[in-house]
Coordinates of N, CA and C in Angstrom, one line a residue:
M264 N 108.5 81.1 95.7 CA 108.2 82.2 95.5 C 107.0 82.9 96.1
R265 N 106.7 83.6 96.2 CA 105.8 84.9 96.6 C 105.7 86.4 96.3
I266 N 105.2 86.7 94.7 CA 105.1 88.0 94.1 C 103.6 88.9 94.4
A267 N 103.7 90.0 95.4 CA 102.5 90.6 95.3 C 102.4 91.4 93.7
F268 N 101.5 91.3 93.1 CA 101.5 92.4 92.1 C 99.9 93.8 92.3
L269 N 100.4 94.8 92.3 CA 99.5 96.1 92.0 C 99.3 96.4 91.6
S270 N 98.3 97.5 91.0 CA 97.9 97.4 89.6 C 97.0 99.1 90.6
D271 N 96.8 100.4 89.6 CA 96.1 101.4 89.2 C 96.1 102.0 90.1
I272 N 97.3 102.5 90.6 CA 97.8 102.9 92.5 C 96.1 105.0 92.1
H273 N 96.6 105.6 91.1 CA 96.0 106.6 90.4 C 96.3 107.5 90.9
G274 N 97.8 108.2 92.2 CA 97.7 109.3 92.9 C 98.1 109.1 94.0
N275 N 96.4 108.2 94.8 CA 96.3 107.9 95.8 C 97.8 107.2 97.5
A276 N 98.3 107.8 97.5 CA 99.3 107.5 98.0 C 99.1 107.2 100.3
T277 N 98.3 107.5 99.7 CA 97.5 106.1 101.7 C 96.9 105.4 101.0
A278 N 96.0 104.8 100.5 CA 95.9 103.7 99.7 C 97.1 102.3 100.4
L279 N 98.2 103.1 99.2 CA 99.4 102.9 98.6 C 100.5 102.2 100.2
E280 N 100.6 103.4 100.9 CA 101.4 103.0 102.1 C 100.7 102.2 102.9
A281 N 99.0 101.1 103.4 CA 98.0 101.3 103.9 C 98.4 99.4 103.0
V282 N 98.4 99.5 101.3 CA 99.4 97.6 101.1 C 100.0 97.9 101.4
L283 N 101.4 98.9 101.0 CA 102.4 98.2 101.3 C 102.6 97.9 102.4
Q284 N 102.0 98.1 103.7 CA 102.0 97.3 104.7 C 102.0 96.1 104.9
D285 N 100.7 95.9 104.7 CA 99.8 94.3 104.1 C 100.7 92.9 103.0
V286 N 100.9 94.1 102.2 CA 102.4 93.2 101.4 C 103.8 92.9 102.4
R287 N 104.2 93.8 103.5 CA 104.8 94.1 104.2 C 104.8 92.6 105.2
Q288 N 103.5 92.6 105.8 CA 103.9 91.5 106.5 C 103.0 89.6 105.8
Q289 N 102.8 89.9 104.9 CA 102.6 88.9 103.6 C 104.2 88.6 103.2
Q290 N 105.2 88.9 103.7 CA 107.0 88.4 104.0 C 106.9 88.3 102.0
V291 N 106.6 89.1 101.1 CA 107.4 88.5 100.0 C 108.6 88.9 99.2
D292 N 108.7 88.3 98.4 CA 109.5 88.2 97.4 C 110.4 89.2 96.8
K293 N 108.6 89.3 95.7 CA 109.2 90.0 94.9 C 107.8 91.5 94.6
I294 N 108.3 92.9 94.6 CA 106.4 92.8 94.1 C 106.6 93.2 92.4
C295 N 105.8 93.7 91.5 CA 105.5 94.2 90.7 C 104.2 95.0 90.6
I296 N 104.4 95.9 89.9 CA 103.4 97.1 89.9 C 103.0 97.0 88.1
L297 N 101.3 97.8 88.0 CA 101.3 97.1 86.0 C 100.8 98.5 85.6
G298 N 101.5 99.3 86.0 CA 100.6 100.8 86.0 C 100.0 101.8 86.2
D299 N 99.1 103.0 85.8 CA 99.0 103.8 86.1 C 98.8 104.0 87.8
L300 N 100.1 104.8 87.6 CA 101.0 105.5 89.3 C 100.4 106.0 89.5
C301 N 100.0 107.5 89.1 CA 99.9 109.4 89.0 C 98.8 109.8 89.3
F302 N 97.9 109.6 87.7 CA 96.9 110.6 87.1 C 95.7 110.3 87.7
R303 N 94.8 110.8 88.1 CA 93.7 111.8 88.6 C 93.3 110.7 90.4
G304 N 94.4 111.5 90.9 CA 94.7 111.2 92.9 C 95.1 112.6 93.3
P305 N 95.3 113.1 94.3 CA 95.6 113.6 95.1 C 96.8 114.0 94.9
E306 N 97.9 112.7 95.4 CA 98.8 113.2 96.0 C 100.5 111.9 94.6
P307 N 100.4 112.5 93.7 CA 101.2 111.6 92.1 C 102.3 111.5 92.6
K308 N 102.4 113.1 92.8 CA 104.8 113.2 93.6 C 105.2 112.1 94.6
R309 N 104.2 112.3 95.8 CA 104.4 111.1 96.5 C 104.0 109.7 96.1
V310 N 103.5 109.4 95.7 CA 103.0 107.9 94.7 C 104.3 107.4 94.2
L311 N 104.8 108.6 93.0 CA 106.4 108.6 92.0 C 107.5 107.7 93.0
E312 N 107.1 109.0 94.0 CA 108.4 108.4 94.7 C 108.5 106.9 95.4
T313 N 107.3 107.1 95.9 CA 107.2 105.2 96.8 C 108.1 104.2 96.0
V314 N 106.6 104.6 94.7 CA 107.4 103.5 93.7 C 108.4 103.0 93.6
Q315 N 109.4 104.4 93.0 CA 110.4 104.5 92.6 C 111.8 104.2 93.7
S316 N 110.8 103.9 95.5 CA 111.9 102.9 96.4 C 111.4 102.4 96.5
L317 N 110.8 101.3 95.7 CA 110.7 99.8 96.1 C 112.0 99.0 95.4
N318 N 112.2 99.2 94.5 CA 113.3 98.1 93.8 C 111.8 97.2 93.5
A319 N 110.8 98.0 92.7 CA 110.0 96.8 92.3 C 110.0 96.7 90.5
K320 N 109.2 95.5 89.7 CA 108.7 95.5 88.5 C 108.7 96.1 88.5
V321 N 108.1 97.0 87.4 CA 106.8 98.5 87.2 C 107.1 98.2 85.7
I322 N 105.5 98.4 84.9 CA 105.4 98.5 83.6 C 103.7 100.1 83.1
K323 N 104.0 100.0 82.7 CA 103.3 100.9 82.4 C 101.7 101.0 82.1
G324 N 100.8 101.9 82.3 CA 99.7 102.0 82.3 C 99.1 102.8 81.7
N325 N 98.0 103.6 80.7 CA 96.8 103.9 80.0 C 97.0 104.8 80.6
A326 N 96.9 105.4 81.8 CA 97.2 106.7 82.5 C 98.3 107.1 82.5
D327 N 100.1 106.9 82.7 CA 100.6 107.0 82.4 C 101.4 107.3 81.0
E328 N 101.0 106.6 80.1 CA 100.5 107.2 79.0 C 100.7 108.1 78.6
W329 N 98.8 108.9 79.4 CA 98.9 110.4 79.0 C 98.9 111.1 80.1
L330 N 99.5 111.3 80.4 CA 100.8 112.4 81.1 C 101.7 112.4 80.8
V331 N 102.4 111.5 79.6 CA 103.1 112.2 79.5 C 102.7 112.7 77.9
R332 N 101.9 112.4 77.2 CA 101.8 112.3 75.5 C 99.9 113.4 76.0
G333 N 99.4 113.3 76.6 CA 97.8 113.5 76.5 C 97.2 112.7 76.0
F334 N 96.4 113.0 76.1 CA 94.6 112.0 74.7 C 94.9 112.1 73.8
K335 N 94.6 110.9 73.1 CA 94.4 111.3 71.4 C 92.9 111.1 71.0
E336 N 92.5 111.2 69.3 CA 90.7 111.4 70.5 C 90.5 109.9 70.0
G337 N 88.9 109.5 71.0 CA 88.6 108.1 71.3 C 89.2 107.6 72.9
E338 N 89.6 108.1 72.7 CA 89.9 107.2 73.7 C 89.3 108.2 75.6
V339 N 89.3 109.1 75.1 CA 88.1 109.3 77.2 C 87.4 109.7 75.8
P340 N 86.1 110.1 77.3 CA 84.3 110.5 76.2 C 84.1 112.0 75.7
K341 N 83.8 112.5 75.0 CA 83.7 114.7 74.4 C 83.4 115.7 76.1
Q342 N 82.3 114.3 76.4 CA 81.6 115.2 76.8 C 82.6 115.3 78.9
T343 N 83.6 114.2 78.8 CA 84.2 114.5 80.4 C 85.8 114.7 79.0
L344 N 86.7 115.8 78.1 CA 87.6 115.5 78.1 C 88.7 116.7 78.4
D345 N 86.7 117.4 78.3 CA 88.2 119.2 80.0 C 88.2 119.2 80.6
M346 N 87.7 118.6 81.3 CA 88.0 118.1 83.3 C 89.2 117.0 83.0
M347 N 89.4 116.8 82.4 CA 90.2 115.0 82.4 C 91.5 116.0 81.5
N348 N 91.9 117.1 81.0 CA 93.0 118.1 81.0 C 92.8 118.6 82.3
Q349 N 91.7 119.4 82.1 CA 92.0 120.2 83.5 C 93.0 118.6 84.9
E350 N 92.5 118.0 84.6 CA 92.9 117.3 86.3 C 94.5 116.4 85.8
R351 N 95.2 116.5 84.2 CA 96.2 116.2 83.6 C 97.4 117.7 83.7
D352 N 96.1 118.8 83.7 CA 97.5 120.0 83.2 C 97.9 119.8 84.6
W353 N 96.8 119.7 86.4 CA 96.7 119.8 88.0 C 98.3 118.6 87.7
T354 N 98.2 117.4 87.9 CA 98.7 116.6 88.4 C 100.3 116.9 87.9
L355 N 100.1 117.6 85.7 CA 102.0 117.8 85.7 C 102.1 118.6 86.2
K356 N 101.4 120.6 86.6 CA 102.0 120.9 88.2 C 102.9 120.3 89.1
R357 N 102.6 118.9 89.4 CA 103.1 118.5 90.3 C 104.2 117.6 90.3
L358 N 104.4 117.3 88.9 CA 105.6 116.2 88.5 C 107.0 117.4 87.3
N359 N 107.9 117.0 87.9 CA 109.4 117.3 86.8 C 109.3 115.9 85.3
Q360 N 110.7 117.2 84.5 CA 110.2 116.1 83.2 C 111.2 114.8 84.0
S361 N 112.0 114.7 84.6 CA 112.1 113.4 85.4 C 111.7 112.5 85.6
D362 N 110.5 112.9 86.3 CA 109.2 112.0 87.0 C 107.9 111.8 84.8
L363 N 108.0 112.6 84.4 CA 108.2 112.1 82.9 C 108.0 111.1 82.6
D364 N 109.7 111.4 82.1 CA 110.8 110.3 82.2 C 110.6 109.0 82.4
F365 N 110.5 109.3 83.8 CA 110.5 107.4 83.9 C 109.7 107.4 83.5
L366 N 108.8 107.3 83.5 CA 106.7 107.4 82.8 C 107.0 106.2 81.5
D367 N 107.3 107.9 80.6 CA 107.3 107.4 79.2 C 108.0 106.1 78.8
Q368 N 109.8 106.4 79.8 CA 110.3 104.7 79.0 C 110.3 103.6 80.1
L369 N 108.7 104.1 81.0 CA 108.3 101.9 81.7 C 108.0 100.8 80.2
P370 N 108.7 100.1 80.8 CA 108.5 98.7 79.7 C 106.9 98.1 80.1
T371 N 105.9 98.3 78.9 CA 104.3 97.8 78.8 C 103.7 96.5 79.0
E372 N 105.0 95.4 79.6 CA 104.2 94.3 79.7 C 105.7 93.4 80.8
L373 N 105.4 91.8 81.9 CA 106.4 92.0 82.4 C 106.3 90.1 81.6
V374 N 107.2 89.0 81.6 CA 107.1 87.8 81.6 C 108.2 87.0 83.2
L375 N 107.8 87.0 83.9 CA 108.3 86.7 85.1 C 108.4 84.4 85.1
D376 N 110.2 84.6 84.9 CA 110.5 82.6 85.0 C 111.2 82.9 85.7
E377 N 110.8 82.2 86.6 CA 112.1 82.2 87.9 C 112.6 80.8 88.4
G378 N 112.5 80.3 87.6 CA 112.6 78.6 87.3 C 111.8 77.5 88.4
V379 N 111.0 78.4 88.5 CA 109.5 77.8 90.0 C 108.5 77.1 88.9
D380 N 109.6 76.6 87.6 CA 108.2 76.0 86.3 C 106.8 76.8 86.3
T381 N 107.1 77.3 86.5 CA 105.5 78.4 86.1 C 106.1 79.3 85.4
I382 N 105.3 80.3 84.6 CA 105.8 81.3 83.6 C 104.6 81.9 84.2
I383 N 104.7 83.3 83.7 CA 104.0 85.0 84.2 C 104.0 85.7 83.2
H384 N 102.9 86.3 83.5 CA 102.6 87.0 81.4 C 102.1 88.1 82.7
A385 N 102.3 89.2 82.8 CA 101.7 90.4 83.8 C 101.1 91.8 82.1
F386 N 100.7 92.1 82.2 CA 100.8 93.8 81.5 C 99.6 94.6 82.3
H387 N 99.0 95.7 81.5 CA 98.3 96.3 82.4 C 96.7 96.7 82.1
A388 N 96.2 96.8 80.3 CA 94.9 96.0 79.8 C 95.1 94.9 79.9
T389 N 96.3 95.1 78.0 CA 96.6 93.1 77.1 C 98.2 93.3 76.5
P390 N 98.7 92.5 76.8 CA 99.8 92.2 76.4 C 99.9 93.5 74.4
T391 N 99.0 93.5 74.3 CA 99.1 94.9 73.0 C 98.8 95.7 73.0
S392 N 98.1 95.8 74.3 CA 97.4 97.8 74.3 C 97.4 98.1 75.8
L393 N 97.6 99.3 76.0 CA 96.9 99.7 77.3 C 95.8 100.4 77.3
F394 N 94.7 100.5 76.5 CA 93.9 100.5 76.1 C 93.0 99.5 76.9
D395 N 92.3 98.9 75.6 CA 91.5 97.2 75.9 C 91.3 97.4 76.7
V396 N 89.7 97.0 77.1 CA 89.1 96.2 77.8 C 89.2 95.2 78.0
V397 N 89.4 94.5 78.9 CA 88.6 92.9 78.6 C 88.4 92.8 80.1
L398 N 87.2 92.2 80.9 CA 86.3 92.1 81.5 C 86.0 90.6 81.9
P399 N 86.2 91.4 83.0 CA 85.5 88.7 83.8 C 85.2 88.2 83.1
D400 N 83.3 88.7 82.2 CA 82.6 87.8 81.6 C 83.3 87.2 80.2
E401 N 84.1 87.9 79.7 CA 84.1 88.6 78.2 C 85.1 87.3 77.8
T402 N 84.4 86.0 77.8 CA 85.0 85.1 77.8 C 86.0 84.9 76.4
D403 N 85.8 85.4 75.3 CA 86.2 85.5 74.0 C 87.1 86.2 73.7
K404 N 87.1 87.7 74.3 CA 88.3 88.6 75.1 C 88.9 88.3 75.6
I405 N 88.8 87.1 76.0 CA 89.8 86.8 77.7 C 90.8 85.8 76.5
E406 N 90.1 85.1 76.8 CA 91.1 83.8 75.2 C 92.1 85.0 74.3
N407 N 91.1 85.7 73.3 CA 92.1 86.1 71.8 C 92.7 87.2 72.8
N408 N 92.3 88.2 74.1 CA 93.0 88.9 73.7 C 94.3 88.6 75.1
L409 N 93.5 88.3 76.2 CA 94.8 88.3 77.1 C 95.8 87.1 76.7
M410 N 94.9 85.7 76.4 CA 96.3 84.9 77.0 C 96.8 84.6 75.3
Q411 N 97.4 85.4 75.3 CA 98.4 85.4 73.1 C 99.8 84.7 73.6
R412 N 100.1 84.7 74.9 CA 101.5 83.3 75.5 C 101.4 82.2 75.4
D413 N 101.4 81.7 74.5 CA 100.9 81.1 75.1 C 101.7 79.8 75.5
D414 N 103.2 80.1 75.7 CA 103.9 79.3 77.1 C 103.5 79.8 78.4
A415 N 103.0 80.5 79.2 CA 102.0 81.4 80.5 C 101.2 80.2 80.2
D416 N 102.3 80.1 82.5 CA 100.0 79.2 83.7 C 100.0 80.4 83.3
L417 N 99.8 81.7 84.1 CA 98.8 82.9 84.6 C 99.4 84.3 83.5
Y418 N 98.8 84.2 84.2 CA 98.4 86.1 82.9 C 97.9 87.0 84.4
V419 N 98.2 87.9 84.1 CA 97.6 89.1 85.3 C 97.9 90.0 84.7
Y420 N 97.0 91.2 85.4 CA 96.5 92.3 85.1 C 95.6 93.1 85.6
G421 N 95.7 94.6 84.9 CA 94.7 95.6 85.9 C 94.0 96.4 85.3
H422 N 93.9 97.6 84.7 CA 93.0 98.7 83.8 C 91.7 99.1 84.2
I423 N 91.2 97.9 84.1 CA 89.4 97.3 84.5 C 89.1 97.6 86.2
H424 N 90.2 97.7 87.1 CA 89.7 98.4 88.5 C 88.5 96.9 89.3
H425 N 89.0 95.9 88.9 CA 88.3 95.3 89.2 C 88.3 93.4 89.0
P426 N 89.0 93.7 90.7 CA 89.3 92.2 90.8 C 88.9 90.6 90.7
Y427 N 89.2 89.9 90.0 CA 88.4 88.5 90.0 C 89.3 87.5 89.2
I428 N 89.8 86.0 89.5 CA 89.9 85.3 89.2 C 89.4 83.7 88.3
R429 N 89.6 84.0 86.7 CA 89.5 83.2 86.0 C 90.2 81.5 85.9
S430 N 89.4 80.8 85.3 CA 90.7 79.5 84.8 C 89.8 79.2 84.0
M431 N 91.1 79.1 82.7 CA 90.5 78.4 81.5 C 91.5 77.4 81.2
H432 N 91.5 76.7 79.9 CA 91.8 75.5 79.2 C 93.6 75.9 79.9
G433 N 93.3 75.7 81.2 CA 94.3 75.0 82.9 C 95.4 75.7 83.0
K434 N 94.6 77.2 82.8 CA 95.6 78.6 83.0 C 94.3 79.2 83.7
N435 N 95.0 80.0 84.4 CA 94.7 80.8 85.7 C 94.9 82.5 84.8
I436 N 93.7 83.2 85.3 CA 93.7 84.7 84.4 C 93.2 85.4 85.9
V437 N 94.4 86.8 86.2 CA 93.5 86.7 87.7 C 94.0 88.9 87.1
N438 N 92.7 89.7 87.7 CA 93.1 91.2 87.7 C 92.9 91.5 89.5
V439 N 93.7 91.9 89.5 CA 94.8 92.0 90.5 C 93.8 93.5 92.0
G440 N 93.1 93.9 90.3 CA 92.1 95.2 91.0 C 92.9 96.4 91.1
S441 N 92.2 96.9 92.0 CA 92.9 99.0 92.0 C 93.9 99.5 93.4
V442 N 94.6 100.1 93.2 CA 94.9 100.4 95.2 C 94.2 101.1 95.3
G443 N 94.5 102.5 94.2 CA 93.4 103.7 94.8 C 92.3 103.9 93.8
L444 N 91.4 103.3 92.8 CA 90.7 103.7 92.1 C 90.1 102.4 92.5
P445 N 89.0 101.7 92.9 CA 88.4 100.0 93.0 C 86.6 100.9 92.3
F446 N 86.9 100.1 91.1 CA 85.6 100.4 91.1 C 84.3 99.4 90.8
D447 N 84.9 97.9 91.9 CA 83.5 96.5 91.9 C 83.2 96.6 92.9
G448 N 82.4 98.8 93.9 CA 81.3 98.4 94.4 C 82.2 97.8 95.9
H449 N 83.6 97.8 96.2 CA 84.5 97.3 97.7 C 84.9 98.3 97.3
P450 N 85.3 99.2 98.3 CA 86.5 101.0 97.9 C 87.3 100.8 99.1
L451 N 87.5 99.3 99.7 CA 89.2 98.8 100.0 C 89.5 99.0 98.5
A452 N 91.4 98.4 99.2 CA 92.0 98.7 98.3 C 91.7 97.2 97.6
S453 N 92.6 97.0 96.1 CA 93.3 95.3 96.3 C 94.7 95.4 96.0
Y454 N 94.7 94.1 95.8 CA 96.0 94.1 94.9 C 96.3 92.1 95.2
L455 N 97.2 91.6 94.9 CA 97.3 90.4 94.1 C 98.7 89.7 94.3
V456 N 98.4 88.7 95.2 CA 99.9 87.6 96.1 C 99.8 86.5 95.7
A457 N 101.3 86.1 94.5 CA 100.7 84.9 93.8 C 101.5 84.2 94.5
D458 N 101.1 83.0 95.6 CA 102.5 81.8 95.3 C 102.6 81.1 94.9
V459 N 103.8 80.9 94.3 CA 104.7 80.3 92.8 C 105.5 78.9 93.4
E460 N 105.2 77.7 93.3 CA 106.2 76.4 94.0 C 105.7 75.4 93.1
E461 N 106.9 74.8 92.7 CA 107.0 74.0 91.7 C 105.9 73.4 90.8
G462 N 105.9 74.2 90.5 CA 105.1 73.9 89.1 C 102.9 74.7 89.8
R463 N 103.6 75.0 91.0 CA 102.4 75.0 91.9 C 101.7 76.4 91.9
H464 N 100.3 77.2 91.9 CA 100.7 78.4 93.0 C 99.5 78.6 93.5
R465 N 99.1 79.5 94.1 CA 98.1 79.6 95.0 C 97.9 81.6 95.1
L466 N 96.9 81.6 94.4 CA 96.4 83.2 94.5 C 95.5 83.8 96.0
H467 N 96.0 85.0 95.7 CA 95.2 85.9 96.6 C 94.9 87.2 96.3
L468 N 93.3 87.4 96.3 CA 92.8 89.4 95.7 C 92.7 89.2 97.3
N469 N 93.8 89.7 98.1 CA 93.6 90.7 99.6 C 92.9 92.3 98.9
R470 N 92.1 92.6 99.8 CA 91.3 93.6 100.4 C 91.7 94.3 101.4
V471 N 92.5 96.0 101.2 CA 92.9 96.4 102.4 C 92.0 97.5 103.2
P472 N 91.5 97.9 104.0 CA 91.2 98.9 104.7 C 92.0 100.4 104.6
Y473 N 91.6 101.5 104.7 CA 92.7 102.6 104.6 C 91.9 103.9 104.3
N474 N 92.5 105.3 105.0 CA 91.4 106.0 105.4 C 90.6 106.5 104.3
R475 N 89.8 106.8 104.3 CA 89.3 106.8 102.6 C 88.3 108.5 102.1
E476 N 88.3 108.9 104.2 CA 88.4 110.3 104.4 C 89.2 111.6 104.3
H477 N 90.4 110.4 105.2 CA 91.2 111.3 104.3 C 91.9 111.5 103.3
V478 N 91.9 110.8 102.7 CA 92.6 110.6 100.9 C 91.5 112.1 100.4
V479 N 90.1 111.9 100.6 CA 88.8 113.7 100.1 C 89.5 114.9 100.5
E480 N 89.8 114.3 101.6 CA 90.1 115.7 102.3 C 90.8 116.4 101.1
I481 N 92.5 115.6 101.0 CA 93.2 115.6 100.8 C 93.1 116.2 98.9
Y482 N 92.4 116.0 98.8 CA 91.7 115.8 97.7 C 91.1 117.7 97.8
K483 N 90.6 117.8 98.3 CA 89.9 119.1 98.1 C 91.0 120.1 99.0
Q484 N 91.9 120.3 100.3 CA 93.3 120.6 100.4 C 94.2 121.2 98.4
A485 N 93.9 120.4 98.3 CA 94.6 120.3 96.9 C 94.1 121.3 95.6
G486 N 93.7 121.7 96.5 CA 92.9 122.0 95.1 C 92.2 121.4 93.8
Y487 N 91.9 120.1 93.9 CA 92.0 119.4 92.4 C 91.0 119.5 92.4
P488 N 90.5 119.5 91.1 CA 89.3 119.9 89.7 C 88.6 118.8 89.6
N489 N 88.3 117.8 90.6 CA 87.0 116.8 89.8 C 86.9 116.4 91.3
T490 N 86.8 117.0 92.3 CA 86.6 116.5 93.2 C 85.6 115.8 94.0
Q491 N 84.7 117.1 93.0 CA 83.1 116.7 93.1 C 82.9 114.9 92.8
T492 N 84.1 114.6 91.6 CA 83.4 113.4 90.7 C 84.5 111.7 91.6
M493 N 85.4 112.3 91.9 CA 86.6 111.6 92.8 C 86.3 110.4 94.1
A494 N 85.3 111.4 94.4 CA 84.8 111.5 96.2 C 84.5 110.5 95.9
P495 N 83.0 110.4 94.9 CA 82.1 108.8 96.2 C 83.0 108.0 95.2
V496 N 83.6 107.3 94.5 CA 84.8 106.8 94.3 C 84.9 106.3 94.5
I497 N 86.0 107.0 96.1 CA 86.8 106.9 97.0 C 86.0 106.2 97.7
F498 N 84.6 106.4 98.3 CA 84.0 107.0 99.6 C 83.4 105.1 99.1
Y499 N 82.2 104.5 98.1 CA 82.0 103.4 97.5 C 82.6 103.2 97.0
G500 N 83.7 103.2 95.8 CA 84.4 101.9 95.1 C 82.9 101.7 93.5
V501 N 83.0 103.3 92.8 CA 81.5 102.8 92.0 C 82.3 104.4 90.8
R502 N 82.1 103.1 89.8 CA 83.5 104.0 88.5 C 83.3 105.5 88.3
P503 N 83.5 106.3 88.3 CA 83.5 108.2 88.1 C 82.3 108.0 87.1

């Protein structure tokens, strides 16, 4: 069984298309998408339509939740709240109620156990939160917040836009990085391929180039309200 895990597309259809082309070359058996589909990118509708066409397993991320119900106090810094509301309004104008219903009804976790002697627990941020941040060096948080399902052999998540692999207690923890907005200083799109067979698994973090200049131009042409912040993220892979 070969499974591709994608996350944090954030409305970047150009990056998504490049990753999907790479996924096809990998000849995967299944695609799983771990949330944050549309918000903060220039082509939310095209991303959503592409995702819906894939026959993929899809779960919800915090940005999907924000599109559906807005921001609650404390979820974003006060100094950025006004701009993020402008970005949300811009995105909502490009989606319809059916799109929002799709996002609202997404599950929040996946458990994959397909008779290959390996159980994979996948989620956006943690199994119990769409918002909690668990970084690669936070050992206690990894143990307590991510490794909540004792029977899992592999834990896979997104949210932090920073790909990594760690082994703990005979199990592996993987962050797949971000398709649309990497934050690790490496601007190429990131995703994971997991090969699982007879109790063994091999993990491949893949980085895929795409036309970043084109994406920034789409932001500008679409009148996106925060292009000046998002362009450096696209170009350089840095946190906004």
